[in-house]
JSON list of C-alpha atoms and ligand atoms in Angstrom, two decimals:
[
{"chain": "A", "resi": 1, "resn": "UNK", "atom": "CA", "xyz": [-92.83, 23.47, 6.91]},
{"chain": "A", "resi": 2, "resn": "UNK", "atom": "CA", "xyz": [-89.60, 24.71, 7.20]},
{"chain": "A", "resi": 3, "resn": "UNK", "atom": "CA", "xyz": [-88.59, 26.67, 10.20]},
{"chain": "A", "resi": 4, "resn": "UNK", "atom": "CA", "xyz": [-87.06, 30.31, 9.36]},
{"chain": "A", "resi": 5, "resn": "UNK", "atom": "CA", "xyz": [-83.30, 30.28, 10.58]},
{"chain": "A", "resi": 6, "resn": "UNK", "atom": "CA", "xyz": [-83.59, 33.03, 13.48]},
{"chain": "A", "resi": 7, "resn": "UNK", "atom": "CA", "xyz": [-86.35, 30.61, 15.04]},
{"chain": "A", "resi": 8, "resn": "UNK", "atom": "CA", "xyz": [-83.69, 27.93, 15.72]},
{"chain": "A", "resi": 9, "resn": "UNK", "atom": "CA", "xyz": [-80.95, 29.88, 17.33]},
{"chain": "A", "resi": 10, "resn": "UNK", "atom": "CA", "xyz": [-81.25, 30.67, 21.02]},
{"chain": "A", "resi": 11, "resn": "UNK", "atom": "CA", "xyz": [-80.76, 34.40, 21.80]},
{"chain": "A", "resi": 12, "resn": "UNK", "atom": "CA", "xyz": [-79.79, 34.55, 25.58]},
{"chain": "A", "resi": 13, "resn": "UNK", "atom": "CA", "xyz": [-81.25, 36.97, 27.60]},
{"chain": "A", "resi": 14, "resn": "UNK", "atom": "CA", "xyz": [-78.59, 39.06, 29.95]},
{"chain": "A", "resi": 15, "resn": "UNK", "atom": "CA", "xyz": [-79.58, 41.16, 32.55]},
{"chain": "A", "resi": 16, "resn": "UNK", "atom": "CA", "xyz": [-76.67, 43.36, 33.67]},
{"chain": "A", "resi": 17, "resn": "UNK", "atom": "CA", "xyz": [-76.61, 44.89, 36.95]},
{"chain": "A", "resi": 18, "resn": "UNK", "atom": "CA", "xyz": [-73.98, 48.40, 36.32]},
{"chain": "A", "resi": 19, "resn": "UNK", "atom": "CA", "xyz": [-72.84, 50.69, 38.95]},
{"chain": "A", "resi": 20, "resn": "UNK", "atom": "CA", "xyz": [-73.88, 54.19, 38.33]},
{"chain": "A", "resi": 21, "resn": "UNK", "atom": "CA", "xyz": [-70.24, 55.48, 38.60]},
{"chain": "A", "resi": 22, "resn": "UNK", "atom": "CA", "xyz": [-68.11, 53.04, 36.45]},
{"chain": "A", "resi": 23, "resn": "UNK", "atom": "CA", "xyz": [-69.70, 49.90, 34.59]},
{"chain": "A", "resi": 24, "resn": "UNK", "atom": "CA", "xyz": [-72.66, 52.51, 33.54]},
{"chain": "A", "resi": 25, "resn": "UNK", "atom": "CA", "xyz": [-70.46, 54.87, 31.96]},
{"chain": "A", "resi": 26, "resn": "UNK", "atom": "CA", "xyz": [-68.68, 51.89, 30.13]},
{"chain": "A", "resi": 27, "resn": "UNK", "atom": "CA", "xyz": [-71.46, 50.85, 28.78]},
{"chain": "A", "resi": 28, "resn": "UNK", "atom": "CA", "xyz": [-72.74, 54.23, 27.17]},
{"chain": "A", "resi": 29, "resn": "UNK", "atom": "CA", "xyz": [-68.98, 54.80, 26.22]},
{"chain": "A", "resi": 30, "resn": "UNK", "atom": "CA", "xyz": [-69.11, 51.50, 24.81]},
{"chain": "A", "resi": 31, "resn": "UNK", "atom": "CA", "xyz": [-72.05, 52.43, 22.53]},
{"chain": "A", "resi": 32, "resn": "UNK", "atom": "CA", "xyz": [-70.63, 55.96, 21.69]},
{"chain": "A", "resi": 33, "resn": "UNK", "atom": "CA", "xyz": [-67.41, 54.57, 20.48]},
{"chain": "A", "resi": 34, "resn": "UNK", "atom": "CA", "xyz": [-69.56, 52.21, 18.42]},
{"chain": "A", "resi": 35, "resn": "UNK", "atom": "CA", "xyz": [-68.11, 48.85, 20.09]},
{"chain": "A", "resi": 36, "resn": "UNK", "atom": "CA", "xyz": [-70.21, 46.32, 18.75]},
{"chain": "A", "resi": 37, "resn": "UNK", "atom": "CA", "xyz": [-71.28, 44.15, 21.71]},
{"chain": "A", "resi": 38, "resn": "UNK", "atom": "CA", "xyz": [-74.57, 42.03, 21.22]},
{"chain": "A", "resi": 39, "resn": "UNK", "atom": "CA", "xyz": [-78.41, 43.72, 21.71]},
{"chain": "A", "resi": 40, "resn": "UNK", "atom": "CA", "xyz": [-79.30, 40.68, 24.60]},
{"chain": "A", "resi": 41, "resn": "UNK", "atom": "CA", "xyz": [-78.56, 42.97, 27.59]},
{"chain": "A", "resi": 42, "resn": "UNK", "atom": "CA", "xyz": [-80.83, 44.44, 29.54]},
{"chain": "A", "resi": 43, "resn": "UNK", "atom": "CA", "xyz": [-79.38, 47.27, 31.33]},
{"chain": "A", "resi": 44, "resn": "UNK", "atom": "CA", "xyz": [-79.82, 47.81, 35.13]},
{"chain": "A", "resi": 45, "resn": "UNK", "atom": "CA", "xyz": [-78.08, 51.09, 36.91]},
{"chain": "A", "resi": 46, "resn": "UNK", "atom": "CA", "xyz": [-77.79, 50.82, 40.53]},
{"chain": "A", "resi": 47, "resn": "UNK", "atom": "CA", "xyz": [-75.77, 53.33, 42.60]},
{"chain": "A", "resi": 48, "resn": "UNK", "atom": "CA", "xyz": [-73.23, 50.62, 43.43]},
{"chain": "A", "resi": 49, "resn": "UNK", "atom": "CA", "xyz": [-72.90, 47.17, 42.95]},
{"chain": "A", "resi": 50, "resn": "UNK", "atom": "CA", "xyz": [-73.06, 46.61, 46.75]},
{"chain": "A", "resi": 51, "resn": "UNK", "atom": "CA", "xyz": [-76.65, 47.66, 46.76]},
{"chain": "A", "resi": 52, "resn": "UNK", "atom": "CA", "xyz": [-77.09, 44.75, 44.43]},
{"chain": "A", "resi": 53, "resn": "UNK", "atom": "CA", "xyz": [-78.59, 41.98, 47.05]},
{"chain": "A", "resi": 54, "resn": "UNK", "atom": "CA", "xyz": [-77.89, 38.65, 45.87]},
{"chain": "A", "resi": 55, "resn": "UNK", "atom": "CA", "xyz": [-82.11, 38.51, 45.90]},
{"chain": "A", "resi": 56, "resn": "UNK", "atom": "CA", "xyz": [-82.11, 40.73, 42.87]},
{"chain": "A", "resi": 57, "resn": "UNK", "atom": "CA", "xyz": [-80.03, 38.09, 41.01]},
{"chain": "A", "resi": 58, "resn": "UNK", "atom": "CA", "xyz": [-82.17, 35.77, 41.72]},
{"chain": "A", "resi": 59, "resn": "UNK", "atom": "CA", "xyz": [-85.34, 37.18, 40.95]},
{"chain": "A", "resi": 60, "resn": "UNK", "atom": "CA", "xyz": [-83.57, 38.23, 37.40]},
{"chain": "A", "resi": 61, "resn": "UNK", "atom": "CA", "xyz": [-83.81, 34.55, 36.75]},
{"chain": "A", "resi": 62, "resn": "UNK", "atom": "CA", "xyz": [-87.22, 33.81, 38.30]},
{"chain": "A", "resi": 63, "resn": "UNK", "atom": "CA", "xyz": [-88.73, 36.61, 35.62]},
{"chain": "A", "resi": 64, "resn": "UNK", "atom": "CA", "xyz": [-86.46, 34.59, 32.88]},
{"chain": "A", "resi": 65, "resn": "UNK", "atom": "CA", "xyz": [-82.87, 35.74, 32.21]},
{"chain": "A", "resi": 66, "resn": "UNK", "atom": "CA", "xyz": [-80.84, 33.21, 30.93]},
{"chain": "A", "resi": 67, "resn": "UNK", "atom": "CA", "xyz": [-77.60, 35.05, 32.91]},
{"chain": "A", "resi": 68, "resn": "UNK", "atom": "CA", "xyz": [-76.79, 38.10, 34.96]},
{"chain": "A", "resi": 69, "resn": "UNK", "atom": "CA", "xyz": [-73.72, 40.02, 34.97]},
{"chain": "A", "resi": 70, "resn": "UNK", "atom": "CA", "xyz": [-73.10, 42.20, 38.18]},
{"chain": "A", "resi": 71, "resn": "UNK", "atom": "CA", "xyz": [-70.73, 44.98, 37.41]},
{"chain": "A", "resi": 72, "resn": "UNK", "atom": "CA", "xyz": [-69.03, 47.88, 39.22]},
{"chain": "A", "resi": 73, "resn": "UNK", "atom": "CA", "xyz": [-66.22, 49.53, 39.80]},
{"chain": "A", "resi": 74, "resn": "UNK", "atom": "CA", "xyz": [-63.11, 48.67, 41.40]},
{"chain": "A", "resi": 75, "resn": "UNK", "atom": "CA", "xyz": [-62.18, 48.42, 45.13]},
{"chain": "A", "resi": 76, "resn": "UNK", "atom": "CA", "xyz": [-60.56, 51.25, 45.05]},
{"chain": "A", "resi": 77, "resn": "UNK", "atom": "CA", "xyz": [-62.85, 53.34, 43.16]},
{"chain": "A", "resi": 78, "resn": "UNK", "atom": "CA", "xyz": [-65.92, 52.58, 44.91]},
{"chain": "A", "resi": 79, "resn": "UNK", "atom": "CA", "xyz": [-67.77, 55.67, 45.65]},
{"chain": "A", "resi": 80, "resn": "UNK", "atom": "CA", "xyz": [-69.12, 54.11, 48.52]},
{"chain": "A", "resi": 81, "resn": "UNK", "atom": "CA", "xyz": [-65.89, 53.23, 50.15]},
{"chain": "A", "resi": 82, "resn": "UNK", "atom": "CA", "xyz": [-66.62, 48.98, 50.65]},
{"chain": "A", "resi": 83, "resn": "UNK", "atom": "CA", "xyz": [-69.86, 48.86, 48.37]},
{"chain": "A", "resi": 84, "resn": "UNK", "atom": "CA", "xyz": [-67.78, 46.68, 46.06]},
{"chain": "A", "resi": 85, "resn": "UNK", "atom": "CA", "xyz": [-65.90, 44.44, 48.81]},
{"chain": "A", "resi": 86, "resn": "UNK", "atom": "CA", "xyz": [-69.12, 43.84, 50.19]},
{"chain": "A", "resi": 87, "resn": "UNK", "atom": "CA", "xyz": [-70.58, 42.76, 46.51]},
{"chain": "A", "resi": 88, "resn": "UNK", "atom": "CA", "xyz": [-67.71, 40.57, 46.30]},
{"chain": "A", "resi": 89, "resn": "UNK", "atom": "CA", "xyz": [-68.19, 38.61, 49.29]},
{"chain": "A", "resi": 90, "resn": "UNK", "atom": "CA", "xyz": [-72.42, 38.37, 48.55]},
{"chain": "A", "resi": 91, "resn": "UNK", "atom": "CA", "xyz": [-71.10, 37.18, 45.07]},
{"chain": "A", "resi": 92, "resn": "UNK", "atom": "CA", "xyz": [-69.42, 33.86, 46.70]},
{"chain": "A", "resi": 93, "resn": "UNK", "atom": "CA", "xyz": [-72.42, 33.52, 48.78]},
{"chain": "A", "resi": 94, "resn": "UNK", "atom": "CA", "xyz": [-74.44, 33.82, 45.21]},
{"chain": "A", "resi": 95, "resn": "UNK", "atom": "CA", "xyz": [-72.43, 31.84, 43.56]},
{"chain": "A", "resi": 96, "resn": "UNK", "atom": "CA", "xyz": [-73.64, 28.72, 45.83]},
{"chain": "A", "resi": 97, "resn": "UNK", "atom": "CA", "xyz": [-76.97, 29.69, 46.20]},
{"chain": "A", "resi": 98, "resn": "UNK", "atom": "CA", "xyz": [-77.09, 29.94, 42.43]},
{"chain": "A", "resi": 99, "resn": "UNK", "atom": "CA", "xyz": [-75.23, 26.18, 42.46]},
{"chain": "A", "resi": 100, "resn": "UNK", "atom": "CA", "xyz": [-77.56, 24.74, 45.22]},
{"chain": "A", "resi": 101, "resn": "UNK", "atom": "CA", "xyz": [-81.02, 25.51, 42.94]},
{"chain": "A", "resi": 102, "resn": "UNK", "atom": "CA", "xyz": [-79.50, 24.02, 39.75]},
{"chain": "A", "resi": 103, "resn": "UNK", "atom": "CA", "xyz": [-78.26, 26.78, 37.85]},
{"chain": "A", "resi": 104, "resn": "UNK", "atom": "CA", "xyz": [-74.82, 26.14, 36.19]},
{"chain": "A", "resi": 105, "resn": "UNK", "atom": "CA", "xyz": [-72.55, 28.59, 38.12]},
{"chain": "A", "resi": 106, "resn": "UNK", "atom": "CA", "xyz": [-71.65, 30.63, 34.29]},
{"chain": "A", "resi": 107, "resn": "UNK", "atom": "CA", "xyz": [-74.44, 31.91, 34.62]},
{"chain": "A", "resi": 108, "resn": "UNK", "atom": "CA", "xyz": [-73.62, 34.50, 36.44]},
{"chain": "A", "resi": 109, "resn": "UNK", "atom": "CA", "xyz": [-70.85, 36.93, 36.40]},
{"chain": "A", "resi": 110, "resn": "UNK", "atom": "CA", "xyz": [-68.96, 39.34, 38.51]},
{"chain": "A", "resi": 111, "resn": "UNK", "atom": "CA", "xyz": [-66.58, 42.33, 36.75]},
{"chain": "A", "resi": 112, "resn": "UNK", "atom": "CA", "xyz": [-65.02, 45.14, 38.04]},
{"chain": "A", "resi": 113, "resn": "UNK", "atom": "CA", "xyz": [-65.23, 47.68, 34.88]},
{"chain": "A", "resi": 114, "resn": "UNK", "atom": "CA", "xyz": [-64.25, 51.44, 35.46]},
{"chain": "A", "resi": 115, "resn": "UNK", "atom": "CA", "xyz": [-65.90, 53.95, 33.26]},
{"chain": "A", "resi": 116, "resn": "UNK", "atom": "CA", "xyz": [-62.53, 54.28, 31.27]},
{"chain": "A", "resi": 117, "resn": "UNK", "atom": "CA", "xyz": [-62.47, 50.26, 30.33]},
{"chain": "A", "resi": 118, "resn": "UNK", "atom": "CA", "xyz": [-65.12, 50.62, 28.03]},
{"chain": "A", "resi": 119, "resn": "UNK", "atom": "CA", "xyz": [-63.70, 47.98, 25.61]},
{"chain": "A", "resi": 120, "resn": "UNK", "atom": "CA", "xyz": [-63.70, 45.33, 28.59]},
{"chain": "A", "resi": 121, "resn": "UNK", "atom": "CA", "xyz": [-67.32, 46.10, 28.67]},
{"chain": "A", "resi": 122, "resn": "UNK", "atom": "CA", "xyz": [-67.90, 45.27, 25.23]},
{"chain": "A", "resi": 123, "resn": "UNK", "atom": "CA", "xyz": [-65.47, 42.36, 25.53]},
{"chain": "A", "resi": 124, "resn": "UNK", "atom": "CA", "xyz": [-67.36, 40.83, 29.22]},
{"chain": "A", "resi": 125, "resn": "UNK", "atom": "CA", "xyz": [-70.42, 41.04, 27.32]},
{"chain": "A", "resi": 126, "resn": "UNK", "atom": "CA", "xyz": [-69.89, 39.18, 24.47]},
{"chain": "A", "resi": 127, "resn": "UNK", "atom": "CA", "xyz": [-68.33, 36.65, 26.38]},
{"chain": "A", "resi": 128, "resn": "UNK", "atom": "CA", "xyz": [-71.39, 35.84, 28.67]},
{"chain": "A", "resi": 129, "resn": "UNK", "atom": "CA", "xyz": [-73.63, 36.13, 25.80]},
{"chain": "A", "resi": 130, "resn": "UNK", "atom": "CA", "xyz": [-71.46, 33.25, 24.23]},
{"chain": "A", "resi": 131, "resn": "UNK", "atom": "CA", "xyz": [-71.43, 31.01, 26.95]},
{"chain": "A", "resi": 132, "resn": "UNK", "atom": "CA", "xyz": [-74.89, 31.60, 28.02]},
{"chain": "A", "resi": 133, "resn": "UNK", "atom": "CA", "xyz": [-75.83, 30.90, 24.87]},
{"chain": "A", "resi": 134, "resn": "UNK", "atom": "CA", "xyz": [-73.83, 27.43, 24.77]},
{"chain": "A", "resi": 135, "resn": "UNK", "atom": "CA", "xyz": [-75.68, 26.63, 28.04]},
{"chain": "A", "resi": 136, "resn": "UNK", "atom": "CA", "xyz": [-79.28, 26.93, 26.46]},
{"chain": "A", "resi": 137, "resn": "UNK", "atom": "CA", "xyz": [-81.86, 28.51, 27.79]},
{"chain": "A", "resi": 138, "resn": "UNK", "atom": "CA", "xyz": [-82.36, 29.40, 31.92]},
{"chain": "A", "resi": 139, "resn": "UNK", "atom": "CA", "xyz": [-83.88, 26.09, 33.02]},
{"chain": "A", "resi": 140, "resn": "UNK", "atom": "CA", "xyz": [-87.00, 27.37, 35.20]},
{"chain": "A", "resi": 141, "resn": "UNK", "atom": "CA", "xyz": [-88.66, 28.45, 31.35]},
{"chain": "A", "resi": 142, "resn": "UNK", "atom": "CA", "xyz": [-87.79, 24.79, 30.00]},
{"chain": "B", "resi": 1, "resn": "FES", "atom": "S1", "xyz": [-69.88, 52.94, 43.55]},
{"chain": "B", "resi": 1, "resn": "FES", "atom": "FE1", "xyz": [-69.41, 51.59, 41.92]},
{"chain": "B", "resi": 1, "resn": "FES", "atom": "S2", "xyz": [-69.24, 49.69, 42.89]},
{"chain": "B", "resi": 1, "resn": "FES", "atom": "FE2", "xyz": [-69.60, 51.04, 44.53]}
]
């Protein structure tokens, strides 16, 4: 029996991780200037990225995203003053945890999107959906 088409294509899941103040905003701007961006993101809104412990990330995967994006807003917009330096530095640290248990580092992905760069929103996200889904699915479900 044949399969049906949409049963052969791998549709990564994307959890995304958006600061209340900037990425957030993108993201509904995003949708209300009707940028197309693909339906495989799951939407998280944290106060700032900084409160985004490298633990979340991780858990993400152990419940079975295929990639996380961690978004916020730019150094200098950071309504907590070093919320987003701090996220930056945890993201290195991330970045080789992420390495050390077998996970292909494109997995993940920082961005610093301010409410007004809606369009680099759209753009982020179809990127990581792309390469996610060229990297197959998150290998703790295969
Ligand atoms: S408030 Fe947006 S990253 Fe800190």
């Amino acid at each position: 029996m044949a399969k049906k088409k949409s049963q052969n294509k791998f549709e990564p899941k994307i959890v995304v991780f958006a600061c209340n103040w900037c990425s957030y905003p993108a993201a509904d701007s995003a949708g209300i200037n009707r940028m197309q961006y693909p339906p495989n993101v799951r939407i998280i809104r944290t106060m700032c990225m900084g409160r985004v412990n490298p633990s979340f990330v991780l858990k993400a995967f152990e419940m079975g995203a295929d990639g996380v994006l961690v978004s916020g807003c730019h150094f200098e917009d950071c309504h907590y003053s070093f919320g987003a330096r701090k996220a930056a530095e945890q993201y290195k640290k991330l970045e080789a945890v992420v390495k050390m248990l077998g996970f292909e580092k494109e997995r993940i992905r920082q961005e610093f999107i301010s409410a007004a760069e809606f369009p680099k929103f759209a753009t982020v996200v179809r990127e990581m959906v792309d390469q996610v889904r060229k990297l197959g699915p998150n290998p703790l479900k295969v």
